[in-house]
Coordinates of C-alpha atoms and ligand atoms in Angstrom, one line a residue:
X1 CA 26.6 -18.4 -15.2
X2 CA 29.8 -18.0 -13.2
X3 CA 31.9 -21.0 -12.2
X4 CA 30.8 -20.4 -8.6
X5 CA 27.1 -21.2 -9.1
X6 CA 25.7 -24.1 -7.1
X7 CA 24.1 -27.1 -8.9
X8 CA 20.8 -26.1 -7.4
X9 CA 20.9 -22.5 -8.7
X10 CA 22.3 -23.6 -12.0
X11 CA 19.2 -25.8 -12.6
X12 CA 16.7 -23.0 -12.0
X13 CA 14.5 -21.8 -14.8
X14 CA 13.6 -18.3 -13.7
X15 CA 10.3 -16.6 -14.3
X16 CA 10.4 -14.0 -17.1
X17 CA 8.5 -10.9 -16.0
X18 CA 6.7 -8.7 -18.5
X19 CA 9.0 -6.1 -20.2
X20 CA 9.6 -2.9 -18.2
X21 CA 11.3 -0.8 -20.9
X22 CA 13.1 2.4 -20.2
X23 CA 14.2 3.2 -23.8
X24 CA 11.0 5.1 -24.6
X25 CA 7.5 5.8 -23.3
X26 CA 5.2 3.0 -24.3
X27 CA 1.5 2.6 -23.8
X28 CA 2.0 -0.2 -21.3
X29 CA -0.7 -2.9 -21.6
X30 CA 1.6 -5.9 -20.8
X31 CA 1.8 -6.4 -17.0
X32 CA -1.8 -5.8 -15.8
X33 CA -1.0 -2.7 -13.7
X34 CA -3.6 -0.2 -13.0
X35 CA -3.7 2.9 -15.3
X36 CA -4.8 4.9 -12.3
X37 CA -2.6 6.4 -9.6
X38 CA -2.8 5.3 -6.0
X39 CA -5.7 6.7 -3.9
X40 CA -5.1 10.3 -2.8
X41 CA -5.3 8.9 0.8
X42 CA -2.3 6.7 0.1
X43 CA -0.3 9.7 -1.1
X44 CA -1.2 11.5 2.1
X45 CA -0.4 8.5 4.3
X46 CA 3.2 8.2 2.9
X47 CA 4.2 11.3 4.8
X48 CA 7.5 12.9 5.5
X49 CA 7.1 11.8 9.1
X50 CA 7.0 8.1 7.9
X51 CA 10.0 8.7 5.6
X52 CA 11.9 10.0 8.6
X53 CA 11.4 6.7 10.4
X54 CA 13.2 4.7 7.7
X55 CA 16.2 4.4 10.0
X56 CA 14.0 2.0 12.0
X57 CA 12.9 -1.5 10.9
X58 CA 9.3 -2.0 9.9
X59 CA 6.8 -3.8 12.1
X60 CA 7.3 -7.5 11.4
X61 CA 3.6 -8.2 12.1
X62 CA 2.5 -5.3 9.8
X63 CA -0.1 -4.6 12.5
X64 CA -1.7 -1.5 11.0
X65 CA -2.0 -3.1 7.6
X66 CA -3.1 -6.5 8.9
X67 CA -5.9 -4.9 10.9
X68 CA -7.1 -2.8 8.0
X69 CA -7.3 -6.0 5.8
X70 CA -9.0 -8.0 8.6
X71 CA -11.7 -5.2 9.0
X72 CA -12.3 -5.1 5.2
X73 CA -12.8 -8.9 4.9
X74 CA -14.5 -9.4 8.3
X75 CA -11.8 -11.7 9.5
X76 CA -9.6 -11.9 12.6
X77 CA -6.1 -10.4 12.3
X78 CA -4.7 -13.9 12.9
X79 CA -6.3 -15.0 9.6
X80 CA -4.3 -12.4 7.6
X81 CA -0.7 -12.3 6.5
X82 CA 0.8 -9.4 4.5
X83 CA 3.6 -10.0 2.1
X84 CA 6.0 -8.3 -0.3
X85 CA 3.7 -8.8 -3.2
X86 CA 1.4 -11.8 -3.5
X87 CA 4.3 -13.6 -5.2
X88 CA 6.1 -13.8 -1.9
X89 CA 3.1 -15.2 -0.1
X90 CA 2.4 -17.8 -2.9
X91 CA 6.1 -18.8 -2.6
X92 CA 5.7 -19.1 1.2
X93 CA 2.6 -21.3 0.6
X94 CA 4.5 -23.6 -1.8
X95 CA 7.2 -24.0 0.9
X96 CA 4.7 -24.4 3.8
X97 CA 2.3 -26.9 2.2
X98 CA 4.3 -28.9 -0.4
X99 CA 7.5 -30.9 -0.2
X100 CA 8.6 -34.5 0.1
X101 CA 5.5 -36.6 -0.7
X102 CA 3.4 -33.5 -1.0
X103 CA 3.0 -32.5 -4.6
X104 CA 1.4 -29.5 -6.2
X105 CA -1.2 -29.4 -9.0
X106 CA -2.1 -26.5 -11.3
X107 CA -3.4 -25.9 -14.8
X108 CA -1.0 -25.9 -17.9
X109 CA -2.2 -22.4 -18.9
X110 CA -1.9 -20.3 -15.7
X111 CA 0.4 -18.0 -13.8
X112 CA 3.9 -18.9 -15.0
X113 CA 5.4 -18.6 -11.5
X114 CA 3.7 -21.8 -10.2
X115 CA 6.1 -24.1 -12.1
X116 CA 9.1 -21.9 -11.2
X117 CA 8.3 -22.2 -7.5
X118 CA 7.7 -26.0 -7.8
X119 CA 11.2 -26.4 -9.4
X120 CA 12.8 -23.9 -6.9
X121 CA 11.6 -26.0 -3.9
X122 CA 12.0 -29.3 -5.6
X123 CA 8.3 -30.1 -5.4
X124 CA 6.7 -32.6 -7.8
X125 CA 4.3 -30.7 -10.0
X126 CA 1.2 -32.2 -11.6
X127 CA 0.4 -29.9 -14.6
X128 CA -3.2 -30.4 -15.6
X129 CA -4.4 -29.3 -19.1
X130 CA -7.2 -26.9 -19.3
X131 CA -10.2 -28.0 -21.4
X132 CA -10.1 -27.0 -25.1
X133 CA -12.2 -23.9 -24.3
X134 CA -9.7 -22.9 -21.7
X135 CA -11.9 -23.7 -18.7
X136 CA -10.9 -25.7 -15.6
X137 CA -12.7 -29.0 -14.9
X138 CA -12.2 -29.6 -11.2
X139 CA -12.9 -33.3 -11.7
X140 CA -9.4 -33.5 -13.2
X141 CA -8.1 -32.7 -9.7
X142 CA -10.3 -35.0 -7.7
X143 CA -7.8 -37.8 -7.5
X144 CA -4.8 -35.6 -6.7
X145 CA -4.3 -35.4 -3.0
X146 CA -1.4 -32.9 -3.0
X147 CA -1.9 -29.1 -2.7
X148 CA -3.8 -27.5 -5.5
X149 CA -3.3 -23.9 -6.7
X150 CA -5.7 -22.2 -9.0
X151 CA -5.7 -18.6 -10.1
X152 CA -9.3 -17.4 -10.2
X153 CA -10.0 -15.7 -12.5
X154 CA -7.3 -17.6 -14.3
X155 CA -4.2 -15.6 -15.2
X156 CA -3.5 -15.5 -18.9
X157 CA -7.0 -16.3 -19.8
X158 CA -9.2 -14.2 -17.5
X159 CA -11.7 -17.0 -17.4
X160 CA -13.5 -17.5 -14.1
X161 CA -14.2 -20.8 -12.3
X162 CA -17.4 -20.7 -10.3
X163 CA -16.7 -20.9 -6.6
X164 CA -19.2 -23.7 -6.2
X165 CA -16.6 -25.8 -8.2
X166 CA -13.8 -24.8 -5.9
X167 CA -16.1 -25.8 -2.9
X168 CA -16.3 -29.3 -4.5
X169 CA -12.6 -29.5 -4.3
X170 CA -12.4 -28.3 -0.7
X171 CA -15.1 -30.8 0.3
X172 CA -13.7 -33.8 -1.6
X173 CA -10.5 -33.9 0.5
X174 CA -10.4 -31.9 3.6
X175 CA -6.7 -32.9 4.2
X176 CA -5.5 -31.1 1.0
X177 CA -4.9 -27.4 0.9
X178 CA -6.5 -25.5 -2.0
X179 CA -4.8 -22.2 -2.7
X180 CA -6.9 -19.8 -4.6
X181 CA -4.9 -16.9 -6.2
X182 CA -7.4 -14.1 -6.5
X183 CA -5.1 -11.5 -8.0
X184 CA -7.8 -10.4 -10.4
X185 CA -11.0 -11.2 -8.5
X186 CA -11.9 -7.5 -7.9
X187 CA -12.8 -6.9 -11.5
X188 CA -16.1 -8.7 -11.4
X189 CA -15.1 -12.2 -10.1
X190 CA -16.6 -14.2 -7.3
X191 CA -14.3 -14.5 -4.3
X192 CA -13.8 -17.5 -2.1
X193 CA -13.4 -15.3 1.0
X194 CA -16.9 -16.2 2.3
X195 CA -15.9 -19.9 2.3
X196 CA -13.1 -19.3 4.7
X197 CA -15.3 -19.7 7.8
X198 CA -16.2 -23.2 6.6
X199 CA -13.0 -24.7 5.2
X200 CA -9.7 -24.7 7.2
X201 CA -8.0 -26.1 4.1
X202 CA -8.6 -23.0 2.0
X203 CA -6.0 -20.3 1.5
X204 CA -7.0 -17.2 -0.5
X205 CA -4.2 -14.9 -1.8
X206 CA -4.9 -11.4 -3.1
X207 CA -2.7 -8.5 -4.2
X208 CA -2.6 -4.7 -4.0
X209 CA -0.9 -4.6 -7.5
X210 CA -4.0 -4.6 -9.7
X211 CA -7.3 -3.4 -8.1
X212 CA -5.6 -1.2 -5.5
X213 CA -3.2 0.6 -7.8
X214 CA 0.0 -0.3 -5.9
X215 CA 2.1 -2.6 -8.1
X216 CA 5.2 -0.6 -7.2
X217 CA 4.5 -0.8 -3.5
X218 CA 4.9 -4.6 -3.7
X219 CA 2.0 -5.7 -1.4
X220 CA -0.1 -8.8 -1.2
X221 CA -2.0 -10.7 1.5
X222 CA -3.1 -14.2 2.4
X223 CA -6.3 -15.0 4.1
X224 CA -7.1 -18.3 5.8
X225 CA -7.6 -20.3 8.9
X226 CA -5.3 -19.0 11.7
X227 CA -3.3 -22.3 11.7
X228 CA -2.6 -22.0 8.0
X229 CA -1.5 -18.4 8.5
X230 CA 0.7 -19.6 11.4
X231 CA 2.4 -22.0 9.0
X232 CA 3.0 -19.2 6.5
X233 CA 4.5 -17.1 9.3
X234 CA 6.8 -20.0 10.1
X235 CA 8.2 -19.8 6.6
X236 CA 8.3 -16.0 6.7
X237 CA 10.2 -15.8 10.0
X238 CA 12.7 -18.3 8.5
X239 CA 13.3 -16.1 5.5
X240 CA 12.6 -12.4 5.9
X241 CA 10.8 -11.2 9.1
X242 CA 10.7 -7.5 7.9
X243 CA 9.2 -8.5 4.6
X244 CA 7.0 -5.4 4.1
X245 CA 8.7 -2.0 4.4
X246 CA 7.4 0.9 6.4
X247 CA 6.1 3.0 3.5
X248 CA 4.2 0.1 2.0
X249 CA 2.5 -0.7 5.3
X250 CA 1.0 2.7 5.6
X251 CA 0.2 2.9 1.9
X252 CA -1.5 -0.4 2.0
X253 CA -3.6 0.4 5.1
X254 CA -4.7 3.7 3.5
X255 CA -5.6 1.9 0.1
X256 CA -7.6 -0.7 1.9
X257 CA -9.6 1.9 3.8
X258 CA -10.4 3.9 0.7
X259 CA -13.3 1.8 -0.5
X260 CA -14.9 4.5 -2.6
X261 CA -11.7 5.0 -4.7
X262 CA -11.3 1.2 -5.1
X263 CA -14.9 0.8 -6.3
X264 CA -14.5 3.7 -8.7
X265 CA -11.3 2.4 -10.3
X266 CA -12.5 -1.2 -10.6
X267 CA -15.8 -0.2 -12.1
X268 CA -14.0 2.0 -14.7
X269 CA -11.8 -1.0 -15.7
X270 CA -14.8 -3.3 -16.1
X271 CA -16.6 -0.7 -18.3
X272 CA -13.5 -0.3 -20.5
X273 CA -13.1 -4.1 -20.7
X274 CA -16.6 -4.4 -22.1
X275 CA -15.9 -1.8 -24.7
X276 CA -12.5 -3.3 -25.6
X277 CA -14.0 -6.8 -25.9
X278 CA -16.8 -5.7 -28.1
X279 CA -14.5 -3.6 -30.3
X280 CA -11.9 -6.4 -30.7
X281 CA -14.7 -8.8 -31.6
X282 CA -15.9 -6.4 -34.3
X283 CA -12.4 -6.4 -35.7
X284 CA -12.5 -10.2 -36.0
X285 CA -10.8 -11.2 -32.8
X286 CA -11.8 -14.1 -30.6
X287 CA -11.8 -12.8 -27.0
X288 CA -12.2 -15.2 -24.1
X289 CA -14.8 -14.1 -21.5
X290 CA -12.7 -12.2 -19.0
X291 CA -13.4 -11.3 -15.3
X292 CA -9.9 -9.7 -15.0
X293 CA -8.2 -6.4 -15.8
X294 CA -7.0 -7.9 -19.1
X295 CA -8.4 -9.8 -22.1
X296 CA -6.9 -12.8 -23.8
X297 CA -7.5 -12.4 -27.5
X298 CA -6.5 -14.0 -30.8
X299 CA -7.0 -13.0 -34.5
X300 CA -6.3 -15.0 -37.7
X301 CA -4.9 -11.7 -39.1
X302 CA -2.1 -11.7 -36.5
X303 CA -0.8 -15.2 -35.9
X304 CA 2.3 -16.2 -33.9
X305 CA 3.3 -12.9 -32.1
X306 CA 2.7 -10.7 -35.1
X307 CA 0.4 -8.3 -33.3
X308 CA 2.8 -8.0 -30.3
X309 CA 5.7 -7.1 -32.6
X310 CA 3.7 -4.6 -34.8
X311 CA 2.2 -2.8 -31.8
X312 CA 5.6 -2.6 -30.1
X313 CA 7.1 -0.9 -33.2
X314 CA 4.3 1.6 -32.7
X315 CA 4.9 2.2 -29.0
X316 CA 2.2 -0.1 -27.6
X317 CA 3.2 -3.1 -25.4
X318 CA 1.0 -6.1 -25.0
X319 CA 2.1 -9.6 -23.7
X320 CA 2.7 -12.5 -26.0
X321 CA 3.7 -16.0 -24.8
X322 CA 5.7 -18.2 -27.2
X323 CA 4.1 -21.3 -25.8
X324 CA 2.1 -24.2 -27.1
X325 CA -1.7 -23.7 -27.1
X326 CA -1.5 -20.0 -26.7
X327 CA 0.9 -18.9 -29.4
X328 CA -1.8 -17.0 -31.4
X329 CA -3.2 -15.2 -28.3
X330 CA -2.3 -11.8 -26.9
X331 CA -2.9 -10.8 -23.3
X332 CA -3.9 -7.2 -23.3
X333 CA -4.2 -5.2 -20.0
X334 CA -7.2 -3.0 -19.7
X335 CA -5.8 0.5 -19.4
X336 CA -7.6 3.8 -19.5
X337 CA -10.2 4.3 -22.1
X338 CA -7.8 6.6 -24.0
X339 CA -5.1 4.0 -24.0
X340 CA -7.5 1.3 -25.3
X341 CA -8.8 3.7 -28.1
X342 CA -5.2 4.3 -29.1
X343 CA -4.5 0.6 -29.3
X344 CA -7.7 0.0 -31.3
X345 CA -6.7 2.8 -33.8
X346 CA -3.3 1.1 -34.2
X347 CA -4.9 -2.3 -34.9
X348 CA -7.3 -0.8 -37.4
X349 CA -4.3 0.8 -39.2
X350 CA -2.5 -2.5 -39.3
X351 CA -5.5 -4.3 -40.6
X352 CA -5.9 -1.6 -43.3
X353 CA -2.3 -2.2 -44.4
X354 CA -3.0 -5.9 -45.1
Ligands
PLP401 C1 -2.2 -14.7 -11.1 C2 -1.2 -13.8 -10.4 N1 -0.9 -14.1 -9.2 C3 0.0 -13.3 -8.5 C4 0.7 -12.3 -9.2 C5 1.7 -11.5 -8.4 O1 1.3 -10.3 -8.1 P1 2.1 -9.4 -7.0 O2 3.4 -10.1 -6.6 O3 2.4 -8.1 -7.7 O4 1.2 -9.2 -5.9 C6 0.4 -12.0 -10.5 C7 1.0 -10.9 -11.2 O5 0.8 -10.5 -12.3 C8 -0.6 -12.8 -11.1 O6 -0.9 -12.6 -12.4

């Protein structure tokens, strides 16, 4: 830290993103990206004509993209806000719905950014332990009248919370906002989008980074009652009005409109997830039931980060968190079937050496 840093910035505990190494080519199974390229329609949409418009600012309303998202989810454009990754929209939501006297609650094992944003904005955080089996019990949140944020399926674990349980939370206190982070919902999860017409205290946040193969395009979207979206816009226009660049707007609209490609890619991931889960279980791993594009798995043969380190030496990256409760687990992105076979072969070799 320099001697110029403010007290506020000095106190921050930044989020640690998954490794993005450039020293060598890894089989990258550590940041839940898609192994498939963007839709061919996206490649076409990001044309030279669009590139030649980069001297001009992008549309601050992201009209083309917002309309494509609204059509896909059968909502009004006023119920949609696009952002520079869903991270940006979640951060806007923390600012919009939490503050003095308005706390935020989330599970202890979940997306690591929630506690970072709470600290960034000086919001009181109520961190609620998951049950021993890594499930969420919504009764643990019933007496909390601040904002609640739940990743569903949960990040890190991949475990799904039935939407009927989320509905109980929405019903129990209509004056509390429930943010459902559906970054991984397209891999077989149940979405809360159909509940939007009944609950004006529900905000659903999704991303183009996983199921729509556009992590590098940095695109996410929030869906909710038009008043909630107006609140998010208030934050956005106080921070970065041109938050989505021209190329990502056209890329996102094309990705959203290519339903067939989306279905094909997400189905392939689910099939590979089933194979990976079964194979890891046969090798003695405990694998939590996942509805995401990753599995969360532990093995007595590889405690405390051992598998992460050994695989990395052999050119395969998975994610390991040196944190209480999950120190013996590995979060493994579901890549292509070839990538998963390569990882399994490497694990078999390591087991053979023991
Ligand atoms: C649960 C969850 N929410 C949000 C994000 C952010 O995604 P992005 O900013 O790429 O849209 C991630 C990224 O991995 C995630 O795991």
